[in-house]
Amino acid sequence: MVKLKNSAVVLKCFGLLLTFTFLFSCVQQKNVVSKIEGKKISITENLPEATAIENFIKPYRENIDNDLSQILAYNPENLEKSKGEWQTNIGNFLADITLIKSRFVFQSRENKSIDICLLNHGGIRSVIPKGNVNARHAYEVMPFENAAVVIALKGVQISEMVNYIISEKKPHPLKGLTFAIDSNNLPKNILINNKPLNNEAIYYVVTSDYLANGGDSMTFFKQGVSRYDLDYKLRNIMIDYFKEVDTLRYDNSVRITKE
């Protein structure tokens, strides 16, 4: 009886040992990635799903393409941003039409007039080539969803704007504001619509919502007295202007001079 009891105890202990060994080995086991494979699964036009999608999209794409390709006006010369130290022909053009079209909206809503337009050189993403122009050109020049915003700035912030333009050394689109840069790289003869800058006056500046929010380090816009969102995309300003004229017109008057 003693031997049988001892054998039972030994077997029981051996079983427990095997159980703990198995559990311990399971806990310690780790899966290791030894190989990664990939393959390209092509989608061809022969697939029924692709054909169905194409048939569904095709009339919409053709309609959009037709709208974008419709001739709206004629452009007598290439407008581009690569030529010009302090101003470019496309920069002048965009600033001019943005001021004109935004001024009409702002005047009707707020009974106030816009004094200045300032956009950013980097926001111009393409040229307007010589020849017939259409809505597609507007999308290429202004591919983003930026809209016109009017910021009321004191004369002090206008001075900051002038200093910013000088420090940037880029031909940012500008209208309504002119000044000279002296031999010490300082501004002089700052004029707003041909009148001397008044540091205490309020000036209304139209720009893009991106810049109004301080984009391109134009932090002076965030110090504005008030803000007016016109809900008018810069791209649509271009398209509306194209529709209104037979031939594009430009004002190549000098806005910034360097002594």
XYZ file of C-alpha atoms in Angstrom:
259
model
C 0.000 0.000 0.000
C 2.860 2.338 0.807
C 4.538 1.705 -2.503
C 1.344 2.323 -4.425
C 0.708 5.534 -2.519
C 4.259 6.747 -3.191
C 3.934 5.875 -6.875
C 0.702 7.858 -7.094
C 2.364 10.851 -5.506
C 5.308 10.593 -7.912
C 3.003 10.355 -10.913
C 0.964 13.296 -9.681
C 4.071 15.438 -9.240
C 5.382 14.375 -12.651
C 2.060 15.353 -14.245
C 2.155 18.738 -12.563
C 5.714 19.243 -13.759
C 4.752 18.475 -17.348
C 1.771 20.831 -17.110
C 3.858 23.760 -15.799
C 6.567 23.048 -18.402
C 3.999 23.163 -21.199
C 2.376 26.336 -19.910
C 5.734 28.020 -19.457
C 6.798 27.137 -23.001
C 3.553 28.600 -24.377
C 4.036 31.849 -22.488
C 7.595 32.266 -23.674
C 6.870 31.466 -27.323
C 7.012 34.536 -29.614
C 6.075 34.865 -33.257
C 8.743 36.486 -35.405
C 8.183 37.868 -38.907
C 10.763 36.175 -41.079
C 9.572 37.164 -44.530
C 7.303 39.781 -46.134
C 5.970 39.320 -49.619
C 3.859 41.581 -51.768
C 2.412 41.508 -55.226
C 0.795 44.000 -57.538
C -2.830 43.413 -58.346
C -3.684 45.349 -61.478
C -7.111 46.705 -62.193
C -7.821 46.608 -65.888
C -10.555 48.194 -67.921
C -11.775 44.718 -68.768
C -13.101 44.132 -65.274
C -16.895 44.499 -65.134
C -16.677 46.731 -62.038
C -14.197 49.109 -63.697
C -16.317 49.340 -66.827
C -19.414 50.115 -64.788
C -17.631 52.869 -62.845
C -16.231 54.362 -66.043
C -19.658 54.407 -67.681
C -21.113 56.131 -64.627
C -18.386 58.804 -64.389
C -17.913 59.505 -68.099
C -20.846 61.916 -68.701
C -19.945 63.958 -65.606
C -16.273 64.158 -66.620
C -17.140 65.174 -70.158
C -19.516 67.867 -68.888
C -16.883 69.313 -66.517
C -14.224 69.175 -69.212
C -16.526 71.017 -71.603
C -17.173 73.773 -69.033
C -13.474 74.197 -68.260
C -12.520 74.304 -71.945
C -15.023 76.948 -73.035
C -13.246 80.073 -74.325
C -13.999 83.074 -72.112
C -11.593 85.814 -73.266
C -8.354 86.544 -75.098
C -4.982 87.216 -73.461
C -2.605 89.431 -75.543
C 0.637 88.340 -73.807
C 2.042 85.709 -71.459
C 1.399 86.513 -67.831
C 3.953 84.883 -65.541
C 5.560 85.350 -62.150
C 9.157 84.461 -63.027
C 10.040 87.858 -64.507
C 10.288 90.892 -62.243
C 12.139 91.814 -59.063
C 9.455 93.751 -57.188
C 6.434 93.158 -59.392
C 5.324 90.877 -62.213
C 2.692 91.279 -64.888
C 0.617 88.381 -63.551
C 0.961 89.724 -59.998
C -0.284 93.151 -61.035
C -3.121 91.578 -62.986
C -4.309 89.369 -60.096
C -4.062 92.169 -57.533
C -5.958 94.556 -59.823
C -8.887 92.261 -60.588
C -9.091 91.004 -56.987
C -9.375 94.579 -55.760
C -11.949 95.516 -58.408
C -14.234 92.499 -57.908
C -13.915 92.423 -54.106
C -14.501 96.161 -53.821
C -17.911 95.786 -55.478
C -18.972 93.062 -53.015
C -17.570 94.879 -49.980
C -19.167 98.178 -50.940
C -22.583 96.590 -51.372
C -22.400 94.693 -48.073
C -20.580 97.079 -45.754
C -20.841 100.413 -47.570
C -17.083 100.738 -47.283
C -14.323 100.845 -49.888
C -11.255 98.613 -50.099
C -7.964 100.512 -50.190
C -5.318 97.847 -50.839
C -4.926 94.356 -52.236
C -2.031 92.145 -51.159
C -1.663 88.523 -52.247
C 1.332 86.202 -52.083
C 3.797 85.438 -54.850
C 3.906 81.742 -53.907
C 0.164 81.366 -54.353
C 0.493 81.837 -58.122
C 0.941 78.298 -59.438
C 0.906 78.697 -63.206
C 1.057 81.143 -66.099
C -1.778 82.602 -68.119
C -0.514 81.968 -71.649
C -1.015 84.237 -74.601
C -4.127 83.317 -76.556
C -7.598 82.173 -75.634
C -8.221 81.703 -71.924
C -10.777 79.568 -70.136
C -11.784 78.480 -66.646
C -9.119 75.767 -66.654
C -6.427 78.461 -66.667
C -7.958 79.936 -63.511
C -7.854 76.534 -61.811
C -4.213 76.114 -62.814
C -3.194 79.547 -61.512
C -5.245 79.227 -58.310
C -5.631 75.485 -57.581
C -6.450 76.020 -53.909
C -9.778 76.943 -52.319
C -8.578 80.331 -51.051
C -11.248 83.013 -50.679
C -11.104 86.802 -50.463
C -11.037 88.322 -46.979
C -10.986 92.012 -46.045
C -8.970 93.025 -42.976
C -9.205 96.479 -41.407
C -5.658 97.563 -40.491
C -4.308 100.654 -38.817
C -1.607 102.650 -40.548
C 0.951 101.136 -38.166
C 0.199 97.661 -39.557
C 0.478 99.009 -43.094
C 4.019 100.104 -42.212
C 4.674 96.558 -40.970
C 3.321 95.265 -44.266
C 5.739 97.478 -46.211
C 8.689 96.317 -44.088
C 7.628 92.712 -44.611
C 7.559 93.134 -48.401
C 11.032 94.688 -48.355
C 12.462 91.918 -46.174
C 10.870 89.187 -48.300
C 12.281 90.567 -51.563
C 9.511 88.877 -53.515
C 7.138 90.434 -56.051
C 3.949 89.884 -54.077
C 0.836 90.991 -56.012
C 0.046 94.510 -54.801
C -2.482 97.211 -55.633
C -3.408 100.520 -53.977
C -0.131 100.786 -52.066
C 3.068 102.299 -53.504
C 6.393 103.107 -51.897
C 10.091 103.512 -52.574
C 13.086 101.733 -51.049
C 16.069 103.948 -50.244
C 19.782 103.086 -50.332
C 19.586 101.836 -46.729
C 16.816 99.398 -47.670
C 14.234 101.450 -45.789
C 10.785 102.495 -47.060
C 9.939 106.048 -48.037
C 7.100 107.876 -49.779
C 4.472 105.356 -48.678
C 1.228 106.225 -50.443
C -2.245 104.733 -50.178
C -4.141 105.560 -53.360
C -1.719 108.441 -53.941
C -2.200 109.839 -50.412
C 0.461 109.758 -47.654
C 0.130 106.964 -45.113
C -1.631 108.014 -41.895
C -0.551 105.809 -38.985
C -3.807 106.447 -37.122
C -6.157 105.836 -40.026
C -7.992 102.575 -40.764
C -7.333 100.971 -44.144
C -9.253 98.060 -45.631
C -7.039 95.423 -47.241
C -8.309 92.524 -49.328
C -6.216 89.367 -49.230
C -6.693 85.596 -49.150
C -8.025 83.742 -46.116
C -4.688 81.907 -45.935
C -2.759 85.159 -45.508
C -5.436 86.672 -43.264
C -4.782 83.802 -40.866
C -1.075 84.659 -40.730
C 0.123 82.448 -43.572
C 3.541 83.168 -45.126
C 4.420 84.918 -41.828
C 2.100 87.844 -42.629
C 1.303 88.192 -38.932
C 0.304 91.848 -39.311
C -3.045 90.665 -40.677
C -3.830 88.989 -37.340
C -3.601 92.414 -35.672
C -6.504 93.717 -37.711
C -9.271 95.789 -36.155
C -11.970 93.766 -37.916
C -12.359 91.015 -40.495
C -14.888 90.486 -43.279
C -15.140 87.166 -45.136
C -16.482 87.796 -48.625
C -17.138 84.108 -49.449
C -15.661 84.789 -52.878
C -12.940 82.415 -54.074
C -9.941 84.016 -55.758
C -10.324 81.521 -58.584
C -13.920 82.598 -59.150
C -12.805 86.218 -59.227
C -10.587 85.305 -62.187
C -13.326 83.357 -63.946
C -15.885 86.131 -63.447
C -13.432 88.672 -64.840
C -12.710 86.460 -67.863
C -16.440 86.261 -68.567
C -16.924 90.021 -68.388
C -14.226 91.109 -70.845
C -13.364 90.312 -74.407
C -9.638 90.901 -73.937
C -7.621 90.852 -70.716
C -6.335 94.258 -69.650
C -3.364 94.991 -67.408
C -2.014 97.911 -65.466
C 1.776 97.743 -65.510
C 2.215 100.866 -63.393
C 5.125 100.682 -60.939
C 4.112 99.926 -57.349
C 7.560 99.608 -55.740
C 10.707 101.455 -56.752
C 14.261 100.845 -55.569
C 16.736 103.742 -55.380
